[in-house]
CSV table of C-alpha atoms in Angstrom, one decimal:
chain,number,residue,atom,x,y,z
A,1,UNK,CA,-21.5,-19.2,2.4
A,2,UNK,CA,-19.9,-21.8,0.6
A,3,UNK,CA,-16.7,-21.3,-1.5
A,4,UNK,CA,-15.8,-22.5,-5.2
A,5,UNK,CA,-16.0,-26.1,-5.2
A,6,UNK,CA,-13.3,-27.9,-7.5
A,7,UNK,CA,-12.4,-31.7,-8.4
A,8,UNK,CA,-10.6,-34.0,-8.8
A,9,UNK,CA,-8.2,-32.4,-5.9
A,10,UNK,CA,-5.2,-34.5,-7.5
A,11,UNK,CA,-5.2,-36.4,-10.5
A,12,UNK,CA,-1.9,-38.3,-12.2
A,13,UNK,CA,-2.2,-39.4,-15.6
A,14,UNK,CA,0.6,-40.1,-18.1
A,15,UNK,CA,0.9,-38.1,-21.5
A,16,UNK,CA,-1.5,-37.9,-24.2
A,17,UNK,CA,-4.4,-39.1,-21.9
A,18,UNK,CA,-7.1,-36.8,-21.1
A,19,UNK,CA,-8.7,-35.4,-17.8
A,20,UNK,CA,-11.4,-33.2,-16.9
A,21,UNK,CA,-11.7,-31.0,-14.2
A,22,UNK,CA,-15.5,-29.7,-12.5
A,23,UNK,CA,-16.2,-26.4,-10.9
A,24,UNK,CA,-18.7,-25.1,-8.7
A,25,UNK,CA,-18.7,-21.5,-8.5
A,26,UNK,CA,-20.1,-19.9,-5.2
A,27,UNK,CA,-23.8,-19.3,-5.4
A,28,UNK,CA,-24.6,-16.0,-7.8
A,29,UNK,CA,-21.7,-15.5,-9.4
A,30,UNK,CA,-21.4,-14.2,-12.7
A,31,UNK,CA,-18.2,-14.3,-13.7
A,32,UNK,CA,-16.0,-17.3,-13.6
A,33,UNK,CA,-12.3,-18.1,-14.6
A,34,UNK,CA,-9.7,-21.2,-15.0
A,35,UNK,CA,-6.3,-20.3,-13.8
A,36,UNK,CA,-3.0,-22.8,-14.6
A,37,UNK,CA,-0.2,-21.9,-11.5
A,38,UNK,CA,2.5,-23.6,-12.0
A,39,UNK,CA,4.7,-24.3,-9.1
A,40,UNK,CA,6.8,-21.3,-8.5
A,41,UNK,CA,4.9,-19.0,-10.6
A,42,UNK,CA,1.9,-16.6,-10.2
A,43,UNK,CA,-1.8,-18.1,-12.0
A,44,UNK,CA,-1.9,-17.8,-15.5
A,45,UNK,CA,-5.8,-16.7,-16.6
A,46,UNK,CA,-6.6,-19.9,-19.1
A,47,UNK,CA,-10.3,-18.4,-19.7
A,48,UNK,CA,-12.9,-15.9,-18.2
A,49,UNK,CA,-16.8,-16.9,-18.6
A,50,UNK,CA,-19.3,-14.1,-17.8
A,51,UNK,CA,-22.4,-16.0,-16.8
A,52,UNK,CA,-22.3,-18.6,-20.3
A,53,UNK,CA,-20.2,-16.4,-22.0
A,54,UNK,CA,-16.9,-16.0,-22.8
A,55,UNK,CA,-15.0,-12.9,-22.3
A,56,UNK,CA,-11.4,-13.9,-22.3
A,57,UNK,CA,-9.5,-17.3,-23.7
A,58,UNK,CA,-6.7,-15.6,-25.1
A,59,UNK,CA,-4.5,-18.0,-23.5
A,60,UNK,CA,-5.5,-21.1,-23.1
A,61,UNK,CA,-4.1,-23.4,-26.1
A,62,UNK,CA,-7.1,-24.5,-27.6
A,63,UNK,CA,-5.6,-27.7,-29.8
A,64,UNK,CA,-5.7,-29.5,-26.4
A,65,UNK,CA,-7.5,-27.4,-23.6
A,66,UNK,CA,-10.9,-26.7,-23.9
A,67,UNK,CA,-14.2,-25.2,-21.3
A,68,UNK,CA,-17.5,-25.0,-21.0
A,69,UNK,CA,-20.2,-23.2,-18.7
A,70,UNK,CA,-23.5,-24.6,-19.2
A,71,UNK,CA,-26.3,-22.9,-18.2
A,72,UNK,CA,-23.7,-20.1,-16.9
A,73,UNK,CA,-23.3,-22.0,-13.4
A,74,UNK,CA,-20.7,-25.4,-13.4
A,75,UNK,CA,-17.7,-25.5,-15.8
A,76,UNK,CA,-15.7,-28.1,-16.9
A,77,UNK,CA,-11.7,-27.5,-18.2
A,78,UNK,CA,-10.5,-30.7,-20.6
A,79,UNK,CA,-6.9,-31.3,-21.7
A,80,UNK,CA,-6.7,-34.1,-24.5
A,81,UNK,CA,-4.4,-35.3,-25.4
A,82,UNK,CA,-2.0,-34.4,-21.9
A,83,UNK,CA,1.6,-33.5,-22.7
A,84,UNK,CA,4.3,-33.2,-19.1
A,85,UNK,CA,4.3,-29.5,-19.2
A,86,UNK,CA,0.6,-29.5,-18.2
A,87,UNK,CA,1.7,-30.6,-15.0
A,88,UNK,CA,0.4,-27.6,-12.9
A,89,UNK,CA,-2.5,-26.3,-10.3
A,90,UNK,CA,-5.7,-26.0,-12.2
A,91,UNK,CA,-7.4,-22.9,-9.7
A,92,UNK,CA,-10.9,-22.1,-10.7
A,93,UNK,CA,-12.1,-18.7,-9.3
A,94,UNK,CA,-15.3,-16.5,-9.5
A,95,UNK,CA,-16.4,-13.1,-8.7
A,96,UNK,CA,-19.4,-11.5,-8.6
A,97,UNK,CA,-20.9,-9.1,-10.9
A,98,UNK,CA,-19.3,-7.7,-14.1
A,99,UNK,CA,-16.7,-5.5,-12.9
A,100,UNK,CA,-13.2,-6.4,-12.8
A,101,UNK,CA,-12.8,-4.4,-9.7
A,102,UNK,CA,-14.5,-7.3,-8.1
A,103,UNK,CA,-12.9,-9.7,-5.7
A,104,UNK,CA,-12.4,-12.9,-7.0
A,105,UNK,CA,-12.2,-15.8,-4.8
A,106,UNK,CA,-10.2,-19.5,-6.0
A,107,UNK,CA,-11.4,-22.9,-5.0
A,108,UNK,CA,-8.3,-25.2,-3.4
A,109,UNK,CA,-7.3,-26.4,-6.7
A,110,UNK,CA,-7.1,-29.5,-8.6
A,111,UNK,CA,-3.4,-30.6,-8.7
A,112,UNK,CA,-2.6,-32.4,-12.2
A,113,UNK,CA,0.4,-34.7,-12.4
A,114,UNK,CA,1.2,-35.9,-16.1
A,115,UNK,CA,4.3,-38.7,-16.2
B,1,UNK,CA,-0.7,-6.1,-22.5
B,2,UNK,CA,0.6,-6.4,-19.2
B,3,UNK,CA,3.8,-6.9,-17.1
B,4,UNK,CA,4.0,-7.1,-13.5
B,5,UNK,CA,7.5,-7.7,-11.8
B,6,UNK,CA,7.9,-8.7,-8.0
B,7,UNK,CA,11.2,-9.3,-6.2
B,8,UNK,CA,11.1,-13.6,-6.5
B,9,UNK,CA,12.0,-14.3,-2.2
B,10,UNK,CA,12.4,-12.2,0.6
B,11,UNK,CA,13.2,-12.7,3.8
B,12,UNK,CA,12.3,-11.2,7.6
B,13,UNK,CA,12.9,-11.7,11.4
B,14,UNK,CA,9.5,-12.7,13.2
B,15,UNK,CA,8.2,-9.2,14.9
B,16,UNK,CA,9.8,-6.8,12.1
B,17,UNK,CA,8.1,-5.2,8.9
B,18,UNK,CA,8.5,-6.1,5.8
B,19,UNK,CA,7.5,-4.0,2.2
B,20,UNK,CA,7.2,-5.9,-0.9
B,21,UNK,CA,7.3,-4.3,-3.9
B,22,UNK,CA,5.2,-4.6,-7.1
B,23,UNK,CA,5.8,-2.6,-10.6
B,24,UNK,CA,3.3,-2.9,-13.6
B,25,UNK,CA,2.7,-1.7,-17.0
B,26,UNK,CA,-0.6,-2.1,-18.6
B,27,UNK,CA,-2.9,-0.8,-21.5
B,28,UNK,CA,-6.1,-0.6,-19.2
B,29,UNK,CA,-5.7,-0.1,-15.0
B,30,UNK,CA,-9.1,-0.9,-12.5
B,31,UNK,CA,-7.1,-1.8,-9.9
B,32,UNK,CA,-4.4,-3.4,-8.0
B,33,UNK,CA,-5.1,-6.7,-5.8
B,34,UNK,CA,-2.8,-8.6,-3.5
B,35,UNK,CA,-3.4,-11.8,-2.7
B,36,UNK,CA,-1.6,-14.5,0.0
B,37,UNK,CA,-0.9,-18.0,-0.9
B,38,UNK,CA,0.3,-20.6,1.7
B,39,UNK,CA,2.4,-23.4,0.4
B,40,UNK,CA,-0.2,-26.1,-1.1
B,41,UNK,CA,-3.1,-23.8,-1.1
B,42,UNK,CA,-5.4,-21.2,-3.1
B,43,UNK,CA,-4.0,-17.3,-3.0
B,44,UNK,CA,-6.5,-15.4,-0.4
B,45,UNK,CA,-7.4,-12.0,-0.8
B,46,UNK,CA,-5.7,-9.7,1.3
B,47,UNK,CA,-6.2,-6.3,-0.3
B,48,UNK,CA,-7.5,-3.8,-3.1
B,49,UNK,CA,-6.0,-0.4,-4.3
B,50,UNK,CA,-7.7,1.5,-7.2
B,51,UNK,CA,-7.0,5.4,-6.2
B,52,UNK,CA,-3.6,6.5,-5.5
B,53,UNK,CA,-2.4,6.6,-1.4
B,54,UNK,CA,-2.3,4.0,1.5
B,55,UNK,CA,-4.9,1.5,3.0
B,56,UNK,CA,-4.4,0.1,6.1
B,57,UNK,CA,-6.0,-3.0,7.4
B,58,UNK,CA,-4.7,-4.5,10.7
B,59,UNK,CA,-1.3,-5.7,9.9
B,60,UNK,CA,-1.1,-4.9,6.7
B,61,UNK,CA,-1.3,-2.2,4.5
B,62,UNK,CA,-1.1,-1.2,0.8
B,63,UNK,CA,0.2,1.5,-1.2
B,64,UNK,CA,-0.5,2.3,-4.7
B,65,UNK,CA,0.3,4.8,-7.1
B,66,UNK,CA,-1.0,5.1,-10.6
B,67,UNK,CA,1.5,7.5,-12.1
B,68,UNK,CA,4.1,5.4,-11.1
B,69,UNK,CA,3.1,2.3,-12.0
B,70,UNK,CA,4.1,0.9,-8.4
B,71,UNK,CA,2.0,-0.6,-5.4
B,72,UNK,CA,3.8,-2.0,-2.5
B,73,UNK,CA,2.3,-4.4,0.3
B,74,UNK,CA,3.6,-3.1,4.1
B,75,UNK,CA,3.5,-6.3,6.7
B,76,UNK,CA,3.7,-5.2,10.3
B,77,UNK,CA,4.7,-7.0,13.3
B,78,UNK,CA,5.6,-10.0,11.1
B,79,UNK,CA,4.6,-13.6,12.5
B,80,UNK,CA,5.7,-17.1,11.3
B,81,UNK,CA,2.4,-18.0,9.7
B,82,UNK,CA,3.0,-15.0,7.3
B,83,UNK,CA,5.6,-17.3,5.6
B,84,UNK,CA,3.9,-17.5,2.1
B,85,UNK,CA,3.7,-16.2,-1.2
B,86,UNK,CA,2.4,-12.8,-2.0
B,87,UNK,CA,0.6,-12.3,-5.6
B,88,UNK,CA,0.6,-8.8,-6.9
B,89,UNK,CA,-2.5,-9.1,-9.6
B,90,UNK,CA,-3.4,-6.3,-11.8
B,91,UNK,CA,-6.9,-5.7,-12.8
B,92,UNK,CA,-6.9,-4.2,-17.2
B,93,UNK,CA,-10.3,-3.8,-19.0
B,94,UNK,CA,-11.8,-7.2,-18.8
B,95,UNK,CA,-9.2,-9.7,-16.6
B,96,UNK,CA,-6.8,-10.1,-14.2
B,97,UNK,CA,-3.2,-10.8,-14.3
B,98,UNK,CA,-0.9,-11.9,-11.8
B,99,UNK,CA,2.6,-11.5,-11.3
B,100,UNK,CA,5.2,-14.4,-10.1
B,101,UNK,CA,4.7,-13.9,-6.5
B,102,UNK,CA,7.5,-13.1,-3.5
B,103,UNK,CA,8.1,-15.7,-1.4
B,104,UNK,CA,8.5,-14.6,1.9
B,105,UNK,CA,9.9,-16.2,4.4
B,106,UNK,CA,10.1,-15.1,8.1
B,107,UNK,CA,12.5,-16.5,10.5
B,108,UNK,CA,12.7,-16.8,14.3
C-alpha cells in the first residue's frame, strides 16, 4: 500500500516569496491534515479536511497560509507572502474514516527554508 | 483546549528500560497515541490507549489512565536505533494534538 505522498521534499526561498506544497493522501482516506513541526517541537495541526471539507483550521494563520482539497483527494498548503519563522517541516497526514480514534499516518515531509 | 507536557530529553544505557512520561488536560479525550520520530524523518505510530490499563506490544508498552490524566510509554531491552523522539499526541473531539516530544537518547 502506498503511503502519503508529499513535495517538494526541500524548498529554500527568501522572505515574502511564496511556495506551495502538494499532498497525496493514501488511497481512501477521508480525513486529511497539514501539520507545521518545527525543529525541536511536537507538529502543530495547521488544518484538518474531512473528505473536501474542513473540520479544523483553527490555527493556521490565514493572512498568509492558505489549503485546499479538491475533489476531497490532493491538497495543496500556500504561504504568501513567506516570513523566517515559517521555516519548519510541513508533514501532511491522513487517516481513515471519521473517527479521531483513527491512526493517522504522515508523509516524509516537505522541509521549508525561508532566508 | 489542550495541554500535553513530556519531560524534553532523556537518556538510557543500550539493554535497560526506559518509561517516558506524558501528562494532559483536555476538554474532550478519544484517546492517547504515541508516535516515534527519527531524526530527519515522519513520527511512526507506535501505539494507542483509549481505556484505562497497560498494552503491551513487543518491546514496548503503554499505560494510560483517564482519571489521572497520565499515559506513560515503557521501552524494554533498549537498543541504539531507539535513539529518537517520542510524541505523546492526544486525540479531543475532532483533532489531534501533539506534545513537544522526549528526546531519547540511548548510549552504549
Amino acid at each position: 500500500e502506498a503511503g502519503v505522498a508529499q513535495s517538494p521534499r526541500y524548498k529554500i526561498i527568501e522572505k515574502r516569496q511564496s511556495v506551495a506544497f502538494w499532498c497525496n493522501p493514501i488511497s481512501g482516506h477521508a480525513t486529511l491534515y497539514w501539520y507545521q513541526q518545527i525543529l525541536g517541537q511536537g507538529p502543530k495541526l495547521l488544518i484538518q479536511f474531512q473528505n473536501n471539507g474542513v473540520v479544523d483550521d483553527s490555527q493556521l494563520p490565514k493572512d498568509r497560509f492558505s489549503a485546499e482539497r479538491l475533489k476531497g483527494v490532493d491538497s495543496t498548503l500556500k504561504i504568501q507572502p513567506a516570513k523566517l519563522e515559517d521555516s519548519a517541516v510541513y508533514l501532511c497526514a491522513s487517516s481513515p474514516g471519521s473517527g479521531i480514534g483513527n491512526t493517522i499516518y504522515f508523509g516524509e515531509g516537505s522541509w521549508l527554508t525561508v532566508v | 483546549g489542550q495541554n500535553i507536557d513530556q519531560p524534553t530529553e532523556m537518556t538510557a544505557t543500550e539493554g535497560a528500560i526506559v518509561q517516558i512520561n506524558c501528562t494532559y488536560q483536555t476538554s474532550g479525550f478519544n484517546g492517547l497515541f504515541w508516535y516515534q520520530q527519527h531524526a530527519g524523518e515522519a513520527p511512526t505510530f507506535l501505539s494507542y490507549n483509549v481505556l484505562d490499563g497497560l498494552e503491551e506490544k513487543g518491546r514496548f508498552s503503554s499505560f494510560l489512565s483517564r482519571s489521572k490524566g497520565y499515559s506513560y510509554l515503557l521501552l524494554k531491552e533498549l537498543q541504539m536505533k531507539d535513539s529518537a523522539s517520542y510524541l505523546c499526541a492526544v486525540a479531543g473531539y475532532s483533532t489531534l494534538t501533539f506534545g513537544k516530544g522526549t528526546m531519547l537518547l540511548v548510549s552504549p
